[in-house]
CSV table of C-alpha atoms in Angstrom, one decimal:
chain,number,residue,atom,x,y,z
T,35,MET,CA,-9.5,-18.8,37.0
T,36,ASP,CA,-10.1,-15.9,34.5
T,37,THR,CA,-12.6,-13.3,35.6
T,38,GLY,CA,-12.9,-11.4,32.4
T,39,GLU,CA,-9.5,-9.8,32.2
T,40,ALA,CA,-8.7,-11.5,28.9
T,41,ASN,CA,-11.8,-10.0,27.4
T,42,ARG,CA,-11.0,-6.5,28.7
T,43,ARG,CA,-7.6,-6.7,27.2
T,44,ILE,CA,-9.0,-7.6,23.8
T,45,LEU,CA,-11.7,-4.9,23.7
T,46,ASN,CA,-9.4,-2.2,25.0
T,47,LYS,CA,-6.9,-2.4,22.1
T,48,ASP,CA,-6.9,0.9,20.2
T,49,GLU,CA,-6.4,-0.8,16.8
T,50,TYR,CA,-9.7,-2.6,17.3
T,51,ARG,CA,-11.8,0.6,17.6
T,52,ALA,CA,-13.8,1.8,14.7
T,53,ASP,CA,-15.1,5.3,14.1
T,54,PHE,CA,-18.9,5.1,14.5
T,55,ARG,CA,-19.5,8.9,14.8
T,56,ARG,CA,-21.0,9.1,11.3
T,57,VAL,CA,-23.3,6.1,11.7
T,58,GLU,CA,-26.8,7.5,12.3
T,59,ALA,CA,-28.8,4.3,11.3
T,60,ALA,CA,-31.1,2.5,13.7
T,61,SER,CA,-29.7,-0.8,14.9
T,62,LEU,CA,-31.0,-4.2,16.0
T,63,LYS,CA,-29.5,-5.1,19.3
T,64,ARG,CA,-27.8,-8.5,19.6
T,65,LYS,CA,-25.6,-10.0,22.3
T,66,THR,CA,-22.4,-11.9,21.5
T,67,ARG,CA,-21.4,-15.1,23.2
T,68,LEU,CA,-17.9,-15.9,22.0
T,69,ALA,CA,-15.8,-18.5,23.8
T,70,SER,CA,-12.7,-19.1,21.6
T,71,ALA,CA,-9.8,-16.7,21.5
T,72,GLU,CA,-10.0,-16.6,17.7
T,73,GLY,CA,-13.7,-15.7,17.7
T,74,LYS,CA,-13.1,-13.0,20.3
T,75,ARG,CA,-10.2,-11.3,18.6
T,76,ILE,CA,-11.8,-11.4,15.1
T,77,PHE,CA,-15.0,-9.9,16.5
T,78,ALA,CA,-13.1,-7.1,18.2
T,79,ARG,CA,-10.9,-6.5,15.2
T,80,CYS,CA,-13.3,-6.8,12.3
T,81,PHE,CA,-17.0,-6.5,13.3
T,82,TYR,CA,-17.2,-2.8,14.0
T,83,SER,CA,-14.8,-1.9,11.2
T,84,PHE,CA,-16.9,-4.0,8.7
T,85,GLN,CA,-20.1,-2.2,9.8
T,86,ALA,CA,-18.6,1.3,9.7
T,87,SER,CA,-17.2,0.7,6.1
T,88,LEU,CA,-20.5,-0.8,5.0
T,89,TYR,CA,-22.5,2.1,6.3
T,90,PHE,CA,-20.1,4.6,4.6
T,91,VAL,CA,-20.7,2.9,1.2
T,92,SER,CA,-24.4,2.1,1.5
T,93,ALA,CA,-25.6,5.2,3.2
T,94,LEU,CA,-23.1,8.0,2.5
T,95,GLY,CA,-21.9,6.7,-0.8
T,96,ARG,CA,-25.4,6.9,-2.3
T,97,THR,CA,-25.5,10.6,-1.8
T,98,LYS,CA,-22.6,11.3,-4.2
T,99,VAL,CA,-21.9,8.3,-6.5
T,100,PRO,CA,-24.2,6.4,-8.8
T,101,HIS,CA,-26.5,3.9,-7.0
T,102,GLU,CA,-25.4,1.2,-9.5
T,103,TYR,CA,-21.8,1.5,-8.2
T,104,VAL,CA,-23.0,1.0,-4.6
T,105,GLU,CA,-25.2,-2.0,-5.6
T,106,GLN,CA,-22.3,-3.7,-7.3
T,107,ILE,CA,-20.2,-3.4,-4.1
T,108,GLU,CA,-23.0,-4.8,-2.0
T,109,GLN,CA,-23.6,-7.7,-4.3
T,110,ALA,CA,-19.8,-8.5,-4.3
T,111,VAL,CA,-19.8,-8.6,-0.5
T,112,ARG,CA,-23.0,-10.7,-0.4
T,113,ASN,CA,-21.4,-13.2,-2.8
T,114,LYS,CA,-18.3,-13.5,-0.7
T,115,MET,CA,-20.4,-13.8,2.4
T,116,ASP,CA,-22.3,-16.7,0.8
T,117,GLU,CA,-19.1,-18.5,0.0
T,118,GLY,CA,-17.6,-18.1,3.5
T,119,THR,CA,-20.8,-19.2,5.2
T,120,LYS,CA,-21.0,-22.3,3.0
T,121,GLU,CA,-17.4,-23.3,3.8
T,122,LEU,CA,-17.8,-22.8,7.5
T,123,ASN,CA,-21.1,-24.8,7.5
T,124,GLN,CA,-19.4,-27.6,5.7
T,125,ALA,CA,-16.5,-27.6,8.1
T,126,ILE,CA,-18.8,-27.7,11.1
T,127,ASP,CA,-20.8,-30.6,9.6
T,128,GLY,CA,-17.6,-32.5,8.8
T,129,ALA,CA,-16.3,-32.1,12.4
T,130,GLU,CA,-19.6,-33.3,13.8
T,131,LEU,CA,-19.5,-36.3,11.5
T,132,LEU,CA,-16.0,-37.2,12.8
T,133,PHE,CA,-17.4,-36.8,16.4
T,134,LYS,CA,-20.1,-39.3,15.5
T,135,ASN,CA,-17.8,-41.8,13.7
T,136,HIS,CA,-15.3,-41.8,16.6
T,137,SER,CA,-18.0,-41.9,19.4
T,138,ILE,CA,-16.9,-38.5,20.8
T,139,GLU,CA,-19.6,-37.0,23.0
T,140,THR,CA,-17.8,-34.2,24.8
T,141,VAL,CA,-16.5,-31.0,23.3
T,142,ALA,CA,-13.4,-29.2,24.7
T,143,THR,CA,-14.3,-26.1,26.7
T,144,TYR,CA,-12.4,-22.9,27.6
T,145,ASP,CA,-11.5,-21.7,31.1
T,146,THR,CA,-11.8,-18.1,30.1
T,147,VAL,CA,-15.0,-16.1,30.5
T,148,PRO,CA,-17.1,-15.9,27.3
T,149,LEU,CA,-17.2,-12.5,25.6
T,150,GLU,CA,-20.7,-11.2,26.1
T,151,VAL,CA,-21.4,-7.7,24.8
T,152,GLU,CA,-24.4,-6.1,23.3
T,153,VAL,CA,-23.9,-4.8,19.8
T,154,GLY,CA,-26.0,-2.8,17.3
T,155,ILE,CA,-26.5,-4.4,13.9
T,156,THR,CA,-27.3,-1.8,11.3
T,157,SER,CA,-27.8,-3.9,8.1
T,158,ALA,CA,-28.6,-7.3,6.7
T,159,LEU,CA,-24.9,-7.8,5.7
T,160,GLY,CA,-23.8,-6.7,9.2
T,161,ARG,CA,-26.1,-9.4,10.7
T,162,ARG,CA,-24.7,-12.1,8.4
T,163,TYR,CA,-21.2,-11.1,9.3
T,164,PHE,CA,-22.1,-11.3,13.0
T,165,GLU,CA,-23.4,-14.8,12.4
T,166,LEU,CA,-20.3,-15.8,10.4
T,167,ILE,CA,-18.0,-14.8,13.3
T,168,HIS,CA,-20.1,-17.0,15.6
T,169,LYS,CA,-19.8,-19.9,13.2
T,170,LEU,CA,-16.0,-19.6,13.4
T,171,ASP,CA,-16.2,-19.5,17.1
T,172,GLN,CA,-18.3,-22.7,17.1
T,173,LEU,CA,-15.8,-24.5,14.9
T,174,MET,CA,-12.7,-23.7,16.9
T,175,PRO,CA,-13.4,-26.0,19.9
T,176,LEU,CA,-14.5,-28.8,17.6
T,177,LEU,CA,-11.2,-28.8,15.9
T,178,GLN,CA,-9.4,-28.7,19.2
T,179,THR,CA,-11.3,-31.7,20.5
T,180,LEU,CA,-10.5,-33.7,17.4
T,181,GLU,CA,-6.8,-33.0,17.9
T,182,ILE,CA,-6.9,-34.0,21.5
T,183,GLU,CA,-8.7,-37.2,20.6
T,184,GLU,CA,-6.0,-37.8,17.9
T,185,VAL,CA,-8.6,-37.9,15.1
T,186,ILE,CA,-6.7,-35.2,13.2
T,187,THR,CA,-3.1,-34.0,13.6
T,188,GLU,CA,-2.0,-30.7,15.1
T,189,LYS,CA,-0.8,-29.6,11.6
T,190,GLN,CA,-4.3,-30.3,10.2
T,191,VAL,CA,-5.9,-28.2,13.0
T,192,GLU,CA,-3.5,-25.3,12.4
T,193,GLN,CA,-4.2,-25.4,8.6
T,194,GLN,CA,-8.0,-25.4,9.2
T,195,ARG,CA,-7.8,-22.7,11.8
T,196,SER,CA,-5.8,-20.4,9.6
T,197,ARG,CA,-8.0,-21.1,6.6
T,198,PHE,CA,-11.2,-20.2,8.2
T,199,LYS,CA,-9.8,-17.2,10.0
T,200,ARG,CA,-8.7,-15.8,6.7
T,201,ILE,CA,-12.2,-16.2,5.3
T,202,VAL,CA,-13.6,-14.0,8.0
T,203,LEU,CA,-10.8,-11.5,8.0
T,204,ALA,CA,-10.9,-11.2,4.2
T,205,LEU,CA,-14.5,-9.9,4.3
T,206,SER,CA,-13.5,-7.1,6.6
T,207,SER,CA,-10.5,-6.2,4.5
T,208,MET,CA,-12.7,-6.3,1.3
T,209,MET,CA,-15.3,-4.0,2.8
T,210,ARG,CA,-12.6,-1.5,3.9
T,211,ASN,CA,-11.1,-1.5,0.5
T,212,PHE,CA,-14.5,-0.9,-1.1
T,213,ALA,CA,-15.0,2.0,1.3
T,214,MET,CA,-11.7,3.6,0.4
T,215,GLY,CA,-12.5,3.3,-3.3
T,216,CYS,CA,-16.0,4.8,-2.8
T,217,ARG,CA,-14.4,7.7,-0.8
T,218,ARG,CA,-12.0,8.4,-3.7
T,219,ARG,CA,-14.9,8.6,-6.1
T,220,MET,CA,-16.8,10.9,-3.8
T,221,ASN,CA,-13.8,13.2,-3.5
T,222,GLU,CA,-13.5,13.3,-7.3
T,223,THR,CA,-17.1,14.3,-7.5
T,224,ASP,CA,-16.6,17.1,-5.0
T,225,SER,CA,-13.4,18.3,-6.8
T,226,LYS,CA,-15.2,18.4,-10.2
T,227,LYS,CA,-18.1,20.4,-8.6
T,228,ASP,CA,-15.7,22.9,-7.0
T,229,GLU,CA,-13.8,23.3,-10.3
T,230,ALA,CA,-17.0,24.0,-12.1
T,231,GLU,CA,-18.1,26.6,-9.6
T,232,ALA,CA,-14.6,28.2,-9.8
T,233,ARG,CA,-14.8,28.5,-13.6
T,234,LYS,CA,-18.3,29.9,-13.4
T,235,SER,CA,-17.2,32.6,-10.9
T,236,ARG,CA,-14.3,33.6,-13.2
T,237,THR,CA,-16.6,34.1,-16.2
T,238,VAL,CA,-17.0,37.8,-17.0
T,239,PRO,CA,-20.6,38.7,-18.0
T,240,ALA,CA,-21.1,40.3,-21.5
T,241,THR,CA,-21.8,44.0,-21.6
T,242,PRO,CA,-25.4,44.6,-22.5
T,243,GLU,CA,-26.1,46.6,-25.7
T,244,LEU,CA,-27.4,50.1,-25.3
T,245,ALA,CA,-30.8,51.0,-26.6
T,246,ASP,CA,-31.1,53.4,-29.5
T,247,ASP,CA,-32.3,56.2,-27.2
T,248,ASP,CA,-29.7,55.5,-24.6
T,249,VAL,CA,-26.6,57.6,-24.5
T,250,ALA,CA,-23.4,56.4,-22.9
T,251,PRO,CA,-22.1,59.0,-20.5
T,252,GLU,CA,-18.8,60.5,-21.7
T,253,ARG,CA,-15.9,60.4,-19.3
T,254,SER,CA,-14.2,63.6,-18.6
T,255,GLN,CA,-10.6,63.9,-19.8
T,256,ALA,CA,-9.5,64.6,-16.3
T,257,SER,CA,-10.5,61.2,-15.1
T,258,LEU,CA,-8.1,59.5,-17.4
T,259,PRO,CA,-4.7,58.4,-16.0
T,260,SER,CA,-1.7,60.5,-17.0
T,261,ILE,CA,0.3,57.5,-18.1
T,262,ASP,CA,-0.7,54.2,-19.9
T,263,PRO,CA,-1.1,51.5,-17.2
T,264,GLU,CA,0.6,48.1,-17.7
T,265,PRO,CA,-1.7,45.3,-18.6
T,266,ALA,CA,-3.1,43.8,-15.4
T,267,GLN,CA,-1.7,40.3,-14.7
T,268,PRO,CA,-4.3,37.6,-14.1
T,269,GLU,CA,-4.5,36.6,-10.5
T,270,PRO,CA,-3.5,33.0,-9.8
T,271,VAL,CA,-6.4,30.7,-9.1
T,272,ALA,CA,-6.1,28.9,-5.9
T,273,PRO,CA,-6.1,25.1,-6.4
T,274,VAL,CA,-9.2,23.3,-5.3
T,275,GLN,CA,-8.6,21.5,-2.1
T,276,ALA,CA,-9.4,17.8,-2.1
T,277,ALA,CA,-12.2,16.8,0.2
T,278,THR,CA,-10.9,15.5,3.5
T,279,GLU,CA,-11.4,11.8,4.3
T,280,ILE,CA,-14.7,11.1,6.0
T,281,VAL,CA,-13.9,7.7,7.5
T,282,SER,CA,-10.6,6.5,8.7
């Protein structure tokens, strides 16, 4: 009997850890209860990464890029979330209808311990993604039960499982790509600002005109150099360093 070792292996994988050091937002605490292997792994792999990328765009992005750009990203993610939620709801309703039509009353259960951890939800989209993962987790044992009862084939189960996993995974990948694009635009903004400051610092101020009663002091002949100096070569300007990446 599993005592939680499977959950610890999933949560301890380095590739599932997201960098939350820059996330300073308050969060609403929720507790997961994921039973399926698919739900657990997608939660560990995608949820924290999704929230970190979303925070980078929504909070940090607004400090350097136009707000309209950030709002377009948020709306695109919201639309994709609506589509995914609709498809998963339809799949759950369809599975429950098959249960009813075939007089199936018992759902297959897992022998492993459910994954129960407290998480902080920092945005409305983060909350909706949290709920989407739990919908996927709810669907997985329904499909497995229908296969066991020979209502659907193993091939059909695998096709459905892969399809709905891709829906949830695609949202995390989409958000990560948006964050990378936002970071590039922020870096471009910083580079342009640095270049403008460098040009400004190289500008030589014009010599002020002397007043009528002002007399420019004459230099003594002794202060002149004995030979004509070579024209001074302009010093090379150091290239502007690109801003370092903020979020991995």
